[in-house]
Amino acid sequence: ARDAPQAPCVETPDPSNGGADFMLLLADAPGGEADSWAADTSTLLGDAAQCFGRVFLRHANLSKPEQHYIGGWDNTGPNNLFRTVLDDDAVHQQYDFVFWMETDVIPIQPDWVARLLEEARYPRGFWRKGPAQQPMLRHSMVSTHHAHMNSVGLYRLGQPCYRELMRRVAAASPLAPHDVSTHLFLHDPRNFHIFQKVAHRFLYTDFVQNRLDTWNIDDVRAVSADTVFVHGKNFAPGVMAALQASHQANRDLQY
């Protein structure tokens, strides 16, 4: 956060033009070990805190069984963490969108808050913007679910029909990863009548890439020069150093 590879903004945003809050979401109840380093969110973010209208810590209050995660088709913990935000009526009343930014999402361009606001505004009416998997999977073991839209990205809030769809998906597949189960639900032939009505609400996007490989900046740019975020923990040696150098160069130009 404080040492982010790219600054969230190049100048303090004007609140009258809309803006973004920064929520740090912790699975535990208050009083856990993480509070010692996460409680002072402004200190955690450093100068980047000025890029957000509000910076705050939120506890999901999940028990250890509710946080259970082994990967694969049992996605209990991540699903529960996701739903503490997306099922919260207060969040839907206060905000228009949420950008689900996991801990292995890396900004690779500066001024990314402005880009998020731009992406949230257009086109009108979308419910989801998220990435496909990169590099494209072409081997013989590719299954239908591999084409899903990854969970990282933008989600429309305050939309009753979208909330009802998410409830139906969760009821049908409570343990499966919520991004995969949404894809499988919509592409089930039995739900084609639903897919016809909402397919245009789900937009694959290049403003964030989901990388399964050991990626570098050239790999990302080969897919799209418009990418701002990369979701992928396996980055090549030198990537973070290059991003930090770019960040420092931008700060030198600014000041």
Short mmCIF file of C-alpha atoms in Angstrom, two decimals, residues 6-254:
data_model
loop_
_atom_site.label_atom_id
_atom_site.label_comp_id
_atom_site.label_asym_id
_atom_site.label_seq_id
_atom_site.Cartn_x
_atom_site.Cartn_y
_atom_site.Cartn_z
CA GLN A 6 2.03 2.90 -9.03
CA ALA A 7 0.31 5.85 -7.35
CA PRO A 8 -3.51 5.71 -7.14
CA CYS A 9 -3.75 9.36 -8.20
CA VAL A 10 -1.48 12.07 -9.59
CA GLU A 11 -3.33 14.83 -7.75
CA THR A 12 -5.90 14.88 -4.96
CA PRO A 13 -9.33 14.16 -6.48
CA ASP A 14 -12.15 16.69 -6.35
CA PRO A 15 -14.92 15.05 -4.24
CA SER A 16 -17.60 16.94 -6.19
CA ASN A 17 -16.72 14.86 -9.26
CA GLY A 18 -17.25 11.59 -7.48
CA GLY A 19 -14.52 9.50 -5.96
CA ALA A 20 -13.54 6.25 -4.35
CA ASP A 21 -13.21 4.96 -0.80
CA PHE A 22 -10.61 2.37 0.17
CA MET A 23 -11.79 -0.54 2.30
CA LEU A 24 -9.28 -2.92 3.82
CA LEU A 25 -11.27 -6.11 4.45
CA LEU A 26 -10.11 -8.56 7.11
CA ALA A 27 -11.74 -11.95 7.60
CA ASP A 28 -11.31 -12.04 11.38
CA ALA A 29 -13.28 -10.35 14.14
CA PRO A 30 -11.72 -7.28 15.80
CA GLY A 31 -8.90 -7.98 18.21
CA GLY A 32 -6.92 -10.36 16.02
CA GLU A 33 -3.24 -10.24 15.15
CA ALA A 34 -3.83 -8.27 11.96
CA ASP A 35 -5.22 -5.28 13.86
CA SER A 36 -1.76 -4.30 15.00
CA TRP A 37 -0.65 -3.42 11.46
CA ALA A 38 -3.97 -2.72 9.74
CA ALA A 39 -5.84 -0.58 12.27
CA ASP A 40 -4.21 2.71 11.20
CA THR A 41 -5.11 2.56 7.54
CA SER A 42 -3.88 6.07 6.73
CA THR A 43 -0.43 5.20 8.04
CA LEU A 44 -0.59 1.95 6.10
CA LEU A 45 -1.32 3.80 2.85
CA GLY A 46 1.00 6.74 3.40
CA ASP A 47 0.58 9.55 0.84
CA ALA A 48 -1.77 7.36 -1.19
CA ALA A 49 -4.49 7.91 1.42
CA GLN A 50 -5.17 11.37 -0.04
CA CYS A 51 -6.41 9.69 -3.24
CA PHE A 52 -9.48 8.34 -1.45
CA GLY A 53 -12.43 10.03 0.17
CA ARG A 54 -12.33 7.59 3.08
CA VAL A 55 -9.88 4.89 4.14
CA PHE A 56 -11.19 2.37 6.63
CA LEU A 57 -10.79 -1.12 8.06
CA ARG A 58 -13.69 -3.56 7.95
CA HIS A 59 -13.85 -6.86 9.80
CA ALA A 60 -15.84 -9.67 8.21
CA ASN A 61 -16.21 -11.40 11.60
CA LEU A 62 -15.83 -14.86 10.08
CA SER A 63 -15.16 -17.84 12.31
CA LYS A 64 -12.30 -20.20 11.49
CA PRO A 65 -14.68 -22.74 9.88
CA GLU A 66 -16.21 -19.93 7.83
CA GLN A 67 -12.71 -19.00 6.60
CA HIS A 68 -11.90 -22.57 5.57
CA TYR A 69 -10.16 -22.73 2.20
CA ILE A 70 -8.40 -25.61 0.47
CA GLY A 71 -8.79 -24.47 -3.12
CA GLY A 72 -10.44 -26.31 -5.96
CA TRP A 73 -14.21 -26.61 -5.71
CA ASP A 74 -14.40 -25.81 -2.00
CA ASN A 75 -14.18 -22.03 -1.89
CA THR A 76 -15.89 -21.59 1.48
CA GLY A 77 -13.62 -18.89 2.94
CA PRO A 78 -13.28 -16.60 -0.11
CA ASN A 79 -17.01 -16.95 -0.86
CA ASN A 80 -17.95 -15.93 2.67
CA LEU A 81 -15.53 -13.00 2.61
CA PHE A 82 -16.95 -11.81 -0.71
CA ARG A 83 -20.55 -12.10 0.47
CA THR A 84 -19.99 -10.09 3.64
CA VAL A 85 -19.61 -7.11 1.29
CA LEU A 86 -21.84 -8.00 -1.65
CA ASP A 87 -24.72 -9.15 0.58
CA ASP A 88 -24.58 -6.05 2.80
CA ASP A 89 -27.59 -3.79 2.21
CA ALA A 90 -25.72 -0.79 3.62
CA VAL A 91 -22.93 -1.17 1.05
CA HIS A 92 -25.49 -1.26 -1.76
CA GLN A 93 -27.17 1.88 -0.42
CA GLN A 94 -23.94 3.85 -0.02
CA TYR A 95 -21.99 2.94 -3.16
CA ASP A 96 -22.60 2.45 -6.88
CA PHE A 97 -19.76 -0.01 -7.57
CA VAL A 98 -17.13 -2.04 -5.81
CA PHE A 99 -13.79 -2.96 -7.32
CA TRP A 100 -12.83 -6.33 -5.84
CA MET A 101 -9.05 -5.98 -5.54
CA GLU A 102 -7.41 -9.03 -4.02
CA THR A 103 -4.00 -8.98 -2.35
CA ASP A 104 -2.26 -10.26 -5.48
CA VAL A 105 -3.61 -7.51 -7.74
CA ILE A 106 -0.83 -5.15 -8.82
CA PRO A 107 -1.37 -1.68 -10.35
CA ILE A 108 0.97 -1.22 -13.31
CA GLN A 109 -0.11 2.28 -14.37
CA PRO A 110 -0.40 5.47 -12.31
CA ASP A 111 -3.59 7.39 -11.59
CA TRP A 112 -5.58 4.19 -11.42
CA VAL A 113 -8.39 5.65 -9.31
CA ALA A 114 -9.32 7.90 -12.24
CA ARG A 115 -9.31 4.89 -14.54
CA LEU A 116 -11.59 2.97 -12.18
CA LEU A 117 -14.06 5.85 -12.14
CA GLU A 118 -13.97 5.97 -15.93
CA GLU A 119 -14.57 2.23 -16.23
CA ALA A 120 -17.44 2.42 -13.73
CA ARG A 121 -19.27 5.08 -15.75
CA TYR A 122 -19.29 3.35 -19.15
CA PRO A 123 -21.09 1.66 -20.74
CA ARG A 124 -24.32 2.34 -18.91
CA GLY A 125 -26.07 -0.66 -17.40
CA PHE A 126 -23.30 -3.24 -16.98
CA TRP A 127 -23.21 -5.41 -13.86
CA ARG A 128 -19.75 -6.92 -14.08
CA LYS A 129 -16.42 -6.08 -15.69
CA GLY A 130 -13.71 -8.66 -15.20
CA PRO A 131 -10.85 -10.46 -16.93
CA ALA A 132 -10.51 -13.71 -18.82
CA GLN A 133 -7.59 -15.98 -18.04
CA GLN A 134 -4.21 -15.17 -19.61
CA PRO A 135 -2.43 -16.63 -21.40
CA MET A 136 -5.23 -18.27 -23.33
CA LEU A 137 -5.66 -21.92 -22.38
CA ARG A 138 -5.31 -24.18 -25.41
CA HIS A 139 -4.36 -27.57 -23.97
CA SER A 140 -6.62 -30.64 -24.05
CA MET A 141 -7.60 -30.37 -20.37
CA VAL A 142 -9.43 -27.05 -20.74
CA SER A 143 -12.97 -27.33 -19.37
CA THR A 144 -16.03 -25.11 -19.67
CA HIS A 145 -15.40 -23.44 -16.33
CA HIS A 146 -11.96 -22.24 -17.44
CA ALA A 147 -13.70 -19.60 -19.58
CA HIS A 148 -15.17 -17.88 -16.51
CA MET A 149 -14.72 -14.20 -15.70
CA ASN A 150 -12.28 -13.96 -12.80
CA SER A 151 -13.60 -12.52 -9.53
CA VAL A 152 -11.31 -9.46 -9.67
CA GLY A 153 -13.01 -6.46 -11.22
CA LEU A 154 -16.03 -4.18 -10.98
CA TYR A 155 -19.43 -5.13 -9.54
CA ARG A 156 -22.57 -3.03 -9.85
CA LEU A 157 -24.23 -2.28 -6.52
CA GLY A 158 -27.82 -1.35 -5.74
CA GLN A 159 -29.20 -3.37 -8.66
CA PRO A 160 -32.02 -5.67 -7.41
CA CYS A 161 -32.01 -8.01 -10.41
CA TYR A 162 -28.25 -8.56 -10.17
CA ARG A 163 -28.52 -9.20 -6.44
CA GLU A 164 -31.24 -11.78 -7.07
CA LEU A 165 -29.07 -13.50 -9.66
CA MET A 166 -26.17 -13.68 -7.18
CA ARG A 167 -28.52 -15.16 -4.58
CA ARG A 168 -29.71 -17.82 -7.02
CA VAL A 169 -26.14 -18.72 -7.97
CA ALA A 170 -25.09 -18.96 -4.31
CA ALA A 171 -28.07 -21.18 -3.50
CA ALA A 172 -27.31 -23.48 -6.42
CA SER A 173 -23.54 -23.72 -5.76
CA PRO A 174 -22.75 -22.60 -2.20
CA LEU A 175 -19.22 -24.04 -2.07
CA ALA A 176 -17.91 -23.54 -5.60
CA PRO A 177 -15.93 -20.35 -6.39
CA HIS A 178 -18.53 -17.65 -6.92
CA ASP A 179 -16.99 -16.47 -10.19
CA VAL A 180 -16.94 -19.98 -11.64
CA SER A 181 -20.44 -20.83 -10.41
CA THR A 182 -21.85 -17.65 -11.97
CA HIS A 183 -20.34 -18.59 -15.32
CA LEU A 184 -21.63 -22.17 -15.15
CA PHE A 185 -25.09 -21.04 -14.05
CA LEU A 186 -25.47 -18.61 -16.93
CA HIS A 187 -24.14 -21.08 -19.50
CA ASP A 188 -26.28 -23.98 -18.34
CA PRO A 189 -28.75 -24.68 -21.19
CA ARG A 190 -31.53 -24.87 -18.61
CA ASN A 191 -30.87 -21.20 -17.80
CA PHE A 192 -30.61 -19.96 -21.35
CA HIS A 193 -33.73 -17.82 -20.89
CA ILE A 194 -31.87 -15.96 -18.12
CA PHE A 195 -28.63 -15.72 -20.10
CA GLN A 196 -30.46 -14.10 -23.01
CA LYS A 197 -31.69 -11.32 -20.75
CA VAL A 198 -28.46 -10.55 -18.89
CA ALA A 199 -25.53 -11.57 -21.12
CA HIS A 200 -24.91 -7.94 -22.12
CA ARG A 201 -24.47 -7.04 -18.45
CA PHE A 202 -21.26 -9.09 -18.14
CA LEU A 203 -18.27 -7.55 -19.90
CA TYR A 204 -14.87 -9.17 -20.32
CA THR A 205 -12.34 -6.38 -20.04
CA ASP A 206 -8.67 -5.64 -20.53
CA PHE A 207 -8.35 -2.92 -17.86
CA VAL A 208 -7.42 -5.79 -15.54
CA GLN A 209 -5.68 -9.01 -16.60
CA ASN A 210 -5.78 -12.33 -14.78
CA ARG A 211 -2.36 -13.97 -15.33
CA LEU A 212 -1.73 -17.64 -14.60
CA ASP A 213 1.85 -17.53 -15.86
CA THR A 214 5.04 -15.91 -14.61
CA TRP A 215 4.34 -12.57 -16.23
CA ASN A 216 6.28 -9.45 -17.10
CA ILE A 217 5.22 -6.06 -18.41
CA ASP A 218 5.88 -7.04 -22.02
CA ASP A 219 3.52 -10.02 -21.64
CA VAL A 220 0.79 -7.73 -20.33
CA ARG A 221 1.32 -5.13 -23.06
CA ALA A 222 1.20 -7.81 -25.75
CA VAL A 223 -2.40 -8.48 -24.71
CA SER A 224 -3.37 -4.84 -24.21
CA ALA A 225 -1.68 -1.50 -23.68
CA ASP A 226 -4.79 -0.35 -21.78
CA THR A 227 -4.31 -2.71 -18.84
CA VAL A 228 -4.04 -0.96 -15.46
CA PHE A 229 -4.11 -3.91 -13.03
CA VAL A 230 -2.64 -7.41 -13.15
CA HIS A 231 -4.04 -10.20 -11.00
CA GLY A 232 -1.20 -12.68 -10.69
CA LYS A 233 1.24 -13.36 -7.89
CA ASN A 234 3.88 -14.98 -10.11
CA PHE A 235 5.63 -12.01 -11.67
CA ALA A 236 9.06 -12.23 -13.31
CA PRO A 237 12.21 -10.94 -11.62
CA GLY A 238 12.60 -7.21 -12.12
CA VAL A 239 8.91 -6.40 -12.52
CA MET A 240 8.47 -4.73 -9.15
CA ALA A 241 11.76 -2.84 -9.46
CA ALA A 242 10.72 -1.52 -12.88
CA LEU A 243 7.32 -0.41 -11.56
CA GLN A 244 8.91 1.27 -8.56
CA ALA A 245 11.34 3.11 -10.84
CA SER A 246 8.43 4.25 -13.02
CA HIS A 247 6.55 5.41 -9.93
CA GLN A 248 9.54 7.42 -8.71
CA ALA A 249 10.01 8.97 -12.15
CA ASN A 250 6.37 10.08 -12.16
CA ARG A 251 6.79 11.59 -8.68
CA ASP A 252 9.91 13.47 -9.84
CA LEU A 253 7.99 14.90 -12.79
CA GLN A 254 5.09 15.88 -10.55
#
